[in-house]
Protein backbone atom coordinates (compact mmCIF):
# COMPACT_ATOMS: atom_id res chain seq x y z
CA UNK A 1 0.00 0.00 0.00
CA UNK A 2 1.36 3.38 -1.00
CA UNK A 3 1.41 5.96 1.76
CA UNK A 4 -0.01 9.38 1.09
CA UNK A 5 2.15 12.47 1.57
CA UNK A 6 2.01 13.89 5.08
CA UNK A 7 0.25 17.20 5.42
CA UNK A 8 1.31 19.57 8.10
CA UNK A 9 -1.04 21.65 10.19
CA UNK A 10 -0.09 24.88 11.88
CA UNK A 11 -2.21 26.50 14.58
CA UNK A 12 -1.85 30.21 13.98
CA UNK A 13 -4.61 31.72 16.09
CA UNK A 14 -6.60 30.97 19.23
CA UNK A 15 -9.96 32.16 20.47
CA UNK A 16 -11.99 31.25 23.55
CA UNK A 17 -15.17 32.11 25.40
CA UNK A 18 -15.39 30.03 28.58
CA UNK A 19 -16.69 30.15 32.15
CA UNK A 20 -13.18 31.33 33.11
CA UNK A 21 -13.05 34.25 30.68
CA UNK A 22 -14.35 35.81 27.51
CA UNK A 23 -11.05 35.48 25.65
CA UNK A 24 -7.91 33.36 25.60
CA UNK A 25 -5.93 35.63 27.95
CA UNK A 26 -8.62 35.63 30.67
CA UNK A 27 -9.24 31.90 30.31
CA UNK A 28 -5.53 31.04 30.51
CA UNK A 29 -5.05 33.31 33.52
CA UNK A 30 -7.98 31.66 35.29
CA UNK A 31 -6.48 28.23 34.61
CA UNK A 32 -3.05 29.30 35.86
CA UNK A 33 -4.63 30.80 38.98
CA UNK A 34 -6.51 27.55 39.67
CA UNK A 35 -9.91 29.23 39.41
CA UNK A 36 -13.13 27.37 38.77
CA UNK A 37 -15.79 28.57 36.35
CA UNK A 38 -18.43 26.51 38.13
CA UNK A 39 -21.03 28.25 40.28
CA UNK A 40 -24.72 28.66 41.06
CA UNK A 41 -26.87 28.82 37.93
CA UNK A 42 -27.96 32.41 37.31
CA UNK A 43 -29.21 32.59 33.71
CA UNK A 44 -32.48 30.79 34.47
CA UNK A 45 -34.41 29.55 37.50
CA UNK A 46 -32.91 26.12 38.21
CA UNK A 47 -34.91 25.41 41.38
CA UNK A 48 -36.87 22.55 39.76
CA UNK A 49 -33.71 20.88 38.43
CA UNK A 50 -31.64 18.35 40.41
CA UNK A 51 -28.44 20.25 39.59
CA UNK A 52 -28.18 23.91 40.47
CA UNK A 53 -24.55 24.51 39.46
CA UNK A 54 -22.98 24.95 36.03
CA UNK A 55 -20.16 26.59 34.14
CA UNK A 56 -21.72 29.82 32.85
CA UNK A 57 -20.07 32.46 30.69
CA UNK A 58 -20.27 35.75 32.60
CA UNK A 59 -20.06 39.36 31.42
CA UNK A 60 -20.33 38.59 27.71
CA UNK A 61 -21.22 41.50 25.38
CA UNK A 62 -24.01 40.07 23.21
CA UNK A 63 -24.69 43.44 21.59
CA UNK A 64 -21.37 43.20 19.73
CA UNK A 65 -22.83 40.37 17.61
CA UNK A 66 -26.39 41.72 17.31
CA UNK A 67 -26.66 44.27 14.54
CA UNK A 68 -29.14 47.14 14.46
CA UNK A 69 -30.71 45.56 11.36
CA UNK A 70 -31.68 42.53 13.46
CA UNK A 71 -28.91 40.20 12.30
CA UNK A 72 -28.00 37.98 15.19
CA UNK A 73 -31.17 38.56 17.20
CA UNK A 74 -32.22 34.93 16.89
CA UNK A 75 -28.85 33.33 17.54
CA UNK A 76 -28.46 31.20 20.65
CA UNK A 77 -25.89 32.05 23.30
CA UNK A 78 -23.57 29.37 21.94
CA UNK A 79 -23.57 30.98 18.48
CA UNK A 80 -22.59 34.35 19.94
CA UNK A 81 -19.75 32.67 21.84
CA UNK A 82 -18.60 30.87 18.67
CA UNK A 83 -18.55 34.12 16.68
CA UNK A 84 -16.53 35.87 19.40
CA UNK A 85 -14.00 33.03 19.71
CA UNK A 86 -13.65 32.75 15.93
CA UNK A 87 -13.11 36.50 15.62
CA UNK A 88 -10.44 36.38 18.31
CA UNK A 89 -8.70 33.45 16.58
CA UNK A 90 -8.69 35.23 13.20
CA UNK A 91 -7.30 38.39 14.82
CA UNK A 92 -4.74 36.39 16.82
CA UNK A 93 -3.55 34.71 13.60
CA UNK A 94 -3.23 38.04 11.79
CA UNK A 95 -5.43 36.74 8.98
CA UNK A 96 -6.70 39.18 6.39
CA UNK A 97 -9.86 37.40 5.28
CA UNK A 98 -9.96 39.47 2.09
CA UNK A 99 -6.71 37.80 0.98
CA UNK A 100 -7.58 34.30 2.13
CA UNK A 101 -7.07 31.33 -0.20
CA UNK A 102 -9.99 29.04 0.79
CA UNK A 103 -8.25 25.87 -0.45
CA UNK A 104 -5.38 26.49 1.99
CA UNK A 105 -7.43 27.45 5.01
CA UNK A 106 -9.21 25.38 7.64
CA UNK A 107 -10.83 25.77 11.02
CA UNK A 108 -10.91 23.42 13.98
CA UNK A 109 -13.80 24.31 16.21
CA UNK A 110 -14.77 22.83 19.55
CA UNK A 111 -17.87 23.69 21.54
CA UNK A 112 -20.02 22.46 24.34
CA UNK A 113 -23.69 21.65 24.06
CA UNK A 114 -25.88 24.32 22.56
CA UNK A 115 -28.71 25.09 20.23
CA UNK A 116 -31.27 26.43 22.66
CA UNK A 117 -31.43 29.07 25.33
CA UNK A 118 -32.01 28.09 28.94
CA UNK A 119 -33.98 31.31 29.43
CA UNK A 120 -36.74 29.68 27.34
CA UNK A 121 -37.41 27.08 30.05
mmCIF file with all atom_site columns, C-alpha atoms in Angstrom:
data_model
loop_
_atom_site.group_PDB
_atom_site.id
_atom_site.type_symbol
_atom_site.label_atom_id
_atom_site.label_alt_id
_atom_site.label_comp_id
_atom_site.label_asym_id
_atom_site.label_entity_id
_atom_site.label_seq_id
_atom_site.pdbx_PDB_ins_code
_atom_site.Cartn_x
_atom_site.Cartn_y
_atom_site.Cartn_z
_atom_site.occupancy
_atom_site.B_iso_or_equiv
_atom_site.pdbx_formal_charge
_atom_site.auth_seq_id
_atom_site.auth_comp_id
_atom_site.auth_asym_id
_atom_site.auth_atom_id
_atom_site.pdbx_PDB_model_num
ATOM 1   C CA . UNK A 1 1   ? 0.000   0.000  0.000  1.00 0.00 ? 1   UNK A CA 1
ATOM 2   C CA . UNK A 1 2   ? 1.361   3.375  -0.998 1.00 0.00 ? 2   UNK A CA 1
ATOM 3   C CA . UNK A 1 3   ? 1.408   5.964  1.755  1.00 0.00 ? 3   UNK A CA 1
ATOM 4   C CA . UNK A 1 4   ? -0.011  9.382  1.087  1.00 0.00 ? 4   UNK A CA 1
ATOM 5   C CA . UNK A 1 5   ? 2.155   12.466 1.568  1.00 0.00 ? 5   UNK A CA 1
ATOM 6   C CA . UNK A 1 6   ? 2.012   13.890 5.075  1.00 0.00 ? 6   UNK A CA 1
ATOM 7   C CA . UNK A 1 7   ? 0.249   17.199 5.416  1.00 0.00 ? 7   UNK A CA 1
ATOM 8   C CA . UNK A 1 8   ? 1.312   19.570 8.101  1.00 0.00 ? 8   UNK A CA 1
ATOM 9   C CA . UNK A 1 9   ? -1.035  21.648 10.190 1.00 0.00 ? 9   UNK A CA 1
ATOM 10  C CA . UNK A 1 10  ? -0.092  24.884 11.882 1.00 0.00 ? 10  UNK A CA 1
ATOM 11  C CA . UNK A 1 11  ? -2.211  26.499 14.577 1.00 0.00 ? 11  UNK A CA 1
ATOM 12  C CA . UNK A 1 12  ? -1.849  30.213 13.984 1.00 0.00 ? 12  UNK A CA 1
ATOM 13  C CA . UNK A 1 13  ? -4.609  31.716 16.090 1.00 0.00 ? 13  UNK A CA 1
ATOM 14  C CA . UNK A 1 14  ? -6.596  30.971 19.226 1.00 0.00 ? 14  UNK A CA 1
ATOM 15  C CA . UNK A 1 15  ? -9.961  32.161 20.469 1.00 0.00 ? 15  UNK A CA 1
ATOM 16  C CA . UNK A 1 16  ? -11.988 31.250 23.547 1.00 0.00 ? 16  UNK A CA 1
ATOM 17  C CA . UNK A 1 17  ? -15.167 32.105 25.404 1.00 0.00 ? 17  UNK A CA 1
ATOM 18  C CA . UNK A 1 18  ? -15.387 30.026 28.581 1.00 0.00 ? 18  UNK A CA 1
ATOM 19  C CA . UNK A 1 19  ? -16.692 30.149 32.149 1.00 0.00 ? 19  UNK A CA 1
ATOM 20  C CA . UNK A 1 20  ? -13.182 31.332 33.106 1.00 0.00 ? 20  UNK A CA 1
ATOM 21  C CA . UNK A 1 21  ? -13.046 34.252 30.678 1.00 0.00 ? 21  UNK A CA 1
ATOM 22  C CA . UNK A 1 22  ? -14.353 35.811 27.507 1.00 0.00 ? 22  UNK A CA 1
ATOM 23  C CA . UNK A 1 23  ? -11.054 35.482 25.651 1.00 0.00 ? 23  UNK A CA 1
ATOM 24  C CA . UNK A 1 24  ? -7.907  33.359 25.601 1.00 0.00 ? 24  UNK A CA 1
ATOM 25  C CA . UNK A 1 25  ? -5.929  35.627 27.947 1.00 0.00 ? 25  UNK A CA 1
ATOM 26  C CA . UNK A 1 26  ? -8.620  35.630 30.675 1.00 0.00 ? 26  UNK A CA 1
ATOM 27  C CA . UNK A 1 27  ? -9.237  31.896 30.306 1.00 0.00 ? 27  UNK A CA 1
ATOM 28  C CA . UNK A 1 28  ? -5.531  31.043 30.513 1.00 0.00 ? 28  UNK A CA 1
ATOM 29  C CA . UNK A 1 29  ? -5.048  33.313 33.519 1.00 0.00 ? 29  UNK A CA 1
ATOM 30  C CA . UNK A 1 30  ? -7.979  31.655 35.289 1.00 0.00 ? 30  UNK A CA 1
ATOM 31  C CA . UNK A 1 31  ? -6.479  28.226 34.611 1.00 0.00 ? 31  UNK A CA 1
ATOM 32  C CA . UNK A 1 32  ? -3.048  29.295 35.858 1.00 0.00 ? 32  UNK A CA 1
ATOM 33  C CA . UNK A 1 33  ? -4.625  30.802 38.983 1.00 0.00 ? 33  UNK A CA 1
ATOM 34  C CA . UNK A 1 34  ? -6.506  27.546 39.666 1.00 0.00 ? 34  UNK A CA 1
ATOM 35  C CA . UNK A 1 35  ? -9.913  29.230 39.406 1.00 0.00 ? 35  UNK A CA 1
ATOM 36  C CA . UNK A 1 36  ? -13.129 27.367 38.773 1.00 0.00 ? 36  UNK A CA 1
ATOM 37  C CA . UNK A 1 37  ? -15.787 28.572 36.348 1.00 0.00 ? 37  UNK A CA 1
ATOM 38  C CA . UNK A 1 38  ? -18.433 26.509 38.130 1.00 0.00 ? 38  UNK A CA 1
ATOM 39  C CA . UNK A 1 39  ? -21.030 28.247 40.279 1.00 0.00 ? 39  UNK A CA 1
ATOM 40  C CA . UNK A 1 40  ? -24.717 28.661 41.057 1.00 0.00 ? 40  UNK A CA 1
ATOM 41  C CA . UNK A 1 41  ? -26.867 28.823 37.925 1.00 0.00 ? 41  UNK A CA 1
ATOM 42  C CA . UNK A 1 42  ? -27.963 32.406 37.307 1.00 0.00 ? 42  UNK A CA 1
ATOM 43  C CA . UNK A 1 43  ? -29.208 32.594 33.705 1.00 0.00 ? 43  UNK A CA 1
ATOM 44  C CA . UNK A 1 44  ? -32.482 30.793 34.466 1.00 0.00 ? 44  UNK A CA 1
ATOM 45  C CA . UNK A 1 45  ? -34.407 29.551 37.501 1.00 0.00 ? 45  UNK A CA 1
ATOM 46  C CA . UNK A 1 46  ? -32.915 26.123 38.213 1.00 0.00 ? 46  UNK A CA 1
ATOM 47  C CA . UNK A 1 47  ? -34.913 25.408 41.380 1.00 0.00 ? 47  UNK A CA 1
ATOM 48  C CA . UNK A 1 48  ? -36.865 22.554 39.760 1.00 0.00 ? 48  UNK A CA 1
ATOM 49  C CA . UNK A 1 49  ? -33.712 20.877 38.429 1.00 0.00 ? 49  UNK A CA 1
ATOM 50  C CA . UNK A 1 50  ? -31.644 18.352 40.407 1.00 0.00 ? 50  UNK A CA 1
ATOM 51  C CA . UNK A 1 51  ? -28.436 20.254 39.589 1.00 0.00 ? 51  UNK A CA 1
ATOM 52  C CA . UNK A 1 52  ? -28.178 23.911 40.470 1.00 0.00 ? 52  UNK A CA 1
ATOM 53  C CA . UNK A 1 53  ? -24.554 24.507 39.462 1.00 0.00 ? 53  UNK A CA 1
ATOM 54  C CA . UNK A 1 54  ? -22.982 24.948 36.034 1.00 0.00 ? 54  UNK A CA 1
ATOM 55  C CA . UNK A 1 55  ? -20.156 26.591 34.143 1.00 0.00 ? 55  UNK A CA 1
ATOM 56  C CA . UNK A 1 56  ? -21.720 29.818 32.845 1.00 0.00 ? 56  UNK A CA 1
ATOM 57  C CA . UNK A 1 57  ? -20.073 32.461 30.692 1.00 0.00 ? 57  UNK A CA 1
ATOM 58  C CA . UNK A 1 58  ? -20.270 35.750 32.602 1.00 0.00 ? 58  UNK A CA 1
ATOM 59  C CA . UNK A 1 59  ? -20.064 39.364 31.420 1.00 0.00 ? 59  UNK A CA 1
ATOM 60  C CA . UNK A 1 60  ? -20.332 38.591 27.705 1.00 0.00 ? 60  UNK A CA 1
ATOM 61  C CA . UNK A 1 61  ? -21.225 41.503 25.384 1.00 0.00 ? 61  UNK A CA 1
ATOM 62  C CA . UNK A 1 62  ? -24.011 40.070 23.214 1.00 0.00 ? 62  UNK A CA 1
ATOM 63  C CA . UNK A 1 63  ? -24.690 43.443 21.588 1.00 0.00 ? 63  UNK A CA 1
ATOM 64  C CA . UNK A 1 64  ? -21.368 43.198 19.730 1.00 0.00 ? 64  UNK A CA 1
ATOM 65  C CA . UNK A 1 65  ? -22.833 40.368 17.614 1.00 0.00 ? 65  UNK A CA 1
ATOM 66  C CA . UNK A 1 66  ? -26.392 41.723 17.309 1.00 0.00 ? 66  UNK A CA 1
ATOM 67  C CA . UNK A 1 67  ? -26.664 44.274 14.544 1.00 0.00 ? 67  UNK A CA 1
ATOM 68  C CA . UNK A 1 68  ? -29.137 47.144 14.460 1.00 0.00 ? 68  UNK A CA 1
ATOM 69  C CA . UNK A 1 69  ? -30.708 45.558 11.359 1.00 0.00 ? 69  UNK A CA 1
ATOM 70  C CA . UNK A 1 70  ? -31.677 42.530 13.464 1.00 0.00 ? 70  UNK A CA 1
ATOM 71  C CA . UNK A 1 71  ? -28.909 40.201 12.299 1.00 0.00 ? 71  UNK A CA 1
ATOM 72  C CA . UNK A 1 72  ? -28.002 37.977 15.192 1.00 0.00 ? 72  UNK A CA 1
ATOM 73  C CA . UNK A 1 73  ? -31.173 38.558 17.204 1.00 0.00 ? 73  UNK A CA 1
ATOM 74  C CA . UNK A 1 74  ? -32.215 34.928 16.893 1.00 0.00 ? 74  UNK A CA 1
ATOM 75  C CA . UNK A 1 75  ? -28.848 33.332 17.545 1.00 0.00 ? 75  UNK A CA 1
ATOM 76  C CA . UNK A 1 76  ? -28.462 31.201 20.645 1.00 0.00 ? 76  UNK A CA 1
ATOM 77  C CA . UNK A 1 77  ? -25.894 32.049 23.296 1.00 0.00 ? 77  UNK A CA 1
ATOM 78  C CA . UNK A 1 78  ? -23.566 29.371 21.945 1.00 0.00 ? 78  UNK A CA 1
ATOM 79  C CA . UNK A 1 79  ? -23.567 30.975 18.477 1.00 0.00 ? 79  UNK A CA 1
ATOM 80  C CA . UNK A 1 80  ? -22.586 34.346 19.943 1.00 0.00 ? 80  UNK A CA 1
ATOM 81  C CA . UNK A 1 81  ? -19.749 32.668 21.842 1.00 0.00 ? 81  UNK A CA 1
ATOM 82  C CA . UNK A 1 82  ? -18.602 30.875 18.673 1.00 0.00 ? 82  UNK A CA 1
ATOM 83  C CA . UNK A 1 83  ? -18.545 34.123 16.682 1.00 0.00 ? 83  UNK A CA 1
ATOM 84  C CA . UNK A 1 84  ? -16.531 35.868 19.396 1.00 0.00 ? 84  UNK A CA 1
ATOM 85  C CA . UNK A 1 85  ? -14.003 33.030 19.707 1.00 0.00 ? 85  UNK A CA 1
ATOM 86  C CA . UNK A 1 86  ? -13.651 32.751 15.926 1.00 0.00 ? 86  UNK A CA 1
ATOM 87  C CA . UNK A 1 87  ? -13.112 36.503 15.624 1.00 0.00 ? 87  UNK A CA 1
ATOM 88  C CA . UNK A 1 88  ? -10.443 36.381 18.311 1.00 0.00 ? 88  UNK A CA 1
ATOM 89  C CA . UNK A 1 89  ? -8.696  33.454 16.578 1.00 0.00 ? 89  UNK A CA 1
ATOM 90  C CA . UNK A 1 90  ? -8.686  35.233 13.202 1.00 0.00 ? 90  UNK A CA 1
ATOM 91  C CA . UNK A 1 91  ? -7.302  38.388 14.816 1.00 0.00 ? 91  UNK A CA 1
ATOM 92  C CA . UNK A 1 92  ? -4.735  36.392 16.817 1.00 0.00 ? 92  UNK A CA 1
ATOM 93  C CA . UNK A 1 93  ? -3.553  34.714 13.600 1.00 0.00 ? 93  UNK A CA 1
ATOM 94  C CA . UNK A 1 94  ? -3.232  38.043 11.793 1.00 0.00 ? 94  UNK A CA 1
ATOM 95  C CA . UNK A 1 95  ? -5.426  36.743 8.980  1.00 0.00 ? 95  UNK A CA 1
ATOM 96  C CA . UNK A 1 96  ? -6.701  39.183 6.393  1.00 0.00 ? 96  UNK A CA 1
ATOM 97  C CA . UNK A 1 97  ? -9.863  37.403 5.277  1.00 0.00 ? 97  UNK A CA 1
ATOM 98  C CA . UNK A 1 98  ? -9.960  39.473 2.085  1.00 0.00 ? 98  UNK A CA 1
ATOM 99  C CA . UNK A 1 99  ? -6.706  37.799 0.978  1.00 0.00 ? 99  UNK A CA 1
ATOM 100 C CA . UNK A 1 100 ? -7.578  34.299 2.130  1.00 0.00 ? 100 UNK A CA 1
ATOM 101 C CA . UNK A 1 101 ? -7.074  31.329 -0.196 1.00 0.00 ? 101 UNK A CA 1
ATOM 102 C CA . UNK A 1 102 ? -9.990  29.038 0.793  1.00 0.00 ? 102 UNK A CA 1
ATOM 103 C CA . UNK A 1 103 ? -8.246  25.875 -0.449 1.00 0.00 ? 103 UNK A CA 1
ATOM 104 C CA . UNK A 1 104 ? -5.380  26.491 1.987  1.00 0.00 ? 104 UNK A CA 1
ATOM 105 C CA . UNK A 1 105 ? -7.426  27.445 5.010  1.00 0.00 ? 105 UNK A CA 1
ATOM 106 C CA . UNK A 1 106 ? -9.210  25.379 7.642  1.00 0.00 ? 106 UNK A CA 1
ATOM 107 C CA . UNK A 1 107 ? -10.832 25.773 11.016 1.00 0.00 ? 107 UNK A CA 1
ATOM 108 C CA . UNK A 1 108 ? -10.914 23.422 13.975 1.00 0.00 ? 108 UNK A CA 1
ATOM 109 C CA . UNK A 1 109 ? -13.797 24.308 16.214 1.00 0.00 ? 109 UNK A CA 1
ATOM 110 C CA . UNK A 1 110 ? -14.767 22.830 19.552 1.00 0.00 ? 110 UNK A CA 1
ATOM 111 C CA . UNK A 1 111 ? -17.867 23.694 21.539 1.00 0.00 ? 111 UNK A CA 1
ATOM 112 C CA . UNK A 1 112 ? -20.024 22.460 24.338 1.00 0.00 ? 112 UNK A CA 1
ATOM 113 C CA . UNK A 1 113 ? -23.690 21.653 24.060 1.00 0.00 ? 113 UNK A CA 1
ATOM 114 C CA . UNK A 1 114 ? -25.884 24.317 22.560 1.00 0.00 ? 114 UNK A CA 1
ATOM 115 C CA . UNK A 1 115 ? -28.708 25.091 20.234 1.00 0.00 ? 115 UNK A CA 1
ATOM 116 C CA . UNK A 1 116 ? -31.273 26.433 22.664 1.00 0.00 ? 116 UNK A CA 1
ATOM 117 C CA . UNK A 1 117 ? -31.430 29.074 25.332 1.00 0.00 ? 117 UNK A CA 1
ATOM 118 C CA . UNK A 1 118 ? -32.013 28.094 28.944 1.00 0.00 ? 118 UNK A CA 1
ATOM 119 C CA . UNK A 1 119 ? -33.982 31.309 29.427 1.00 0.00 ? 119 UNK A CA 1
ATOM 120 C CA . UNK A 1 120 ? -36.740 29.680 27.338 1.00 0.00 ? 120 UNK A CA 1
ATOM 121 C CA . UNK A 1 121 ? -37.405 27.077 30.050 1.00 0.00 ? 121 UNK A CA 1
#
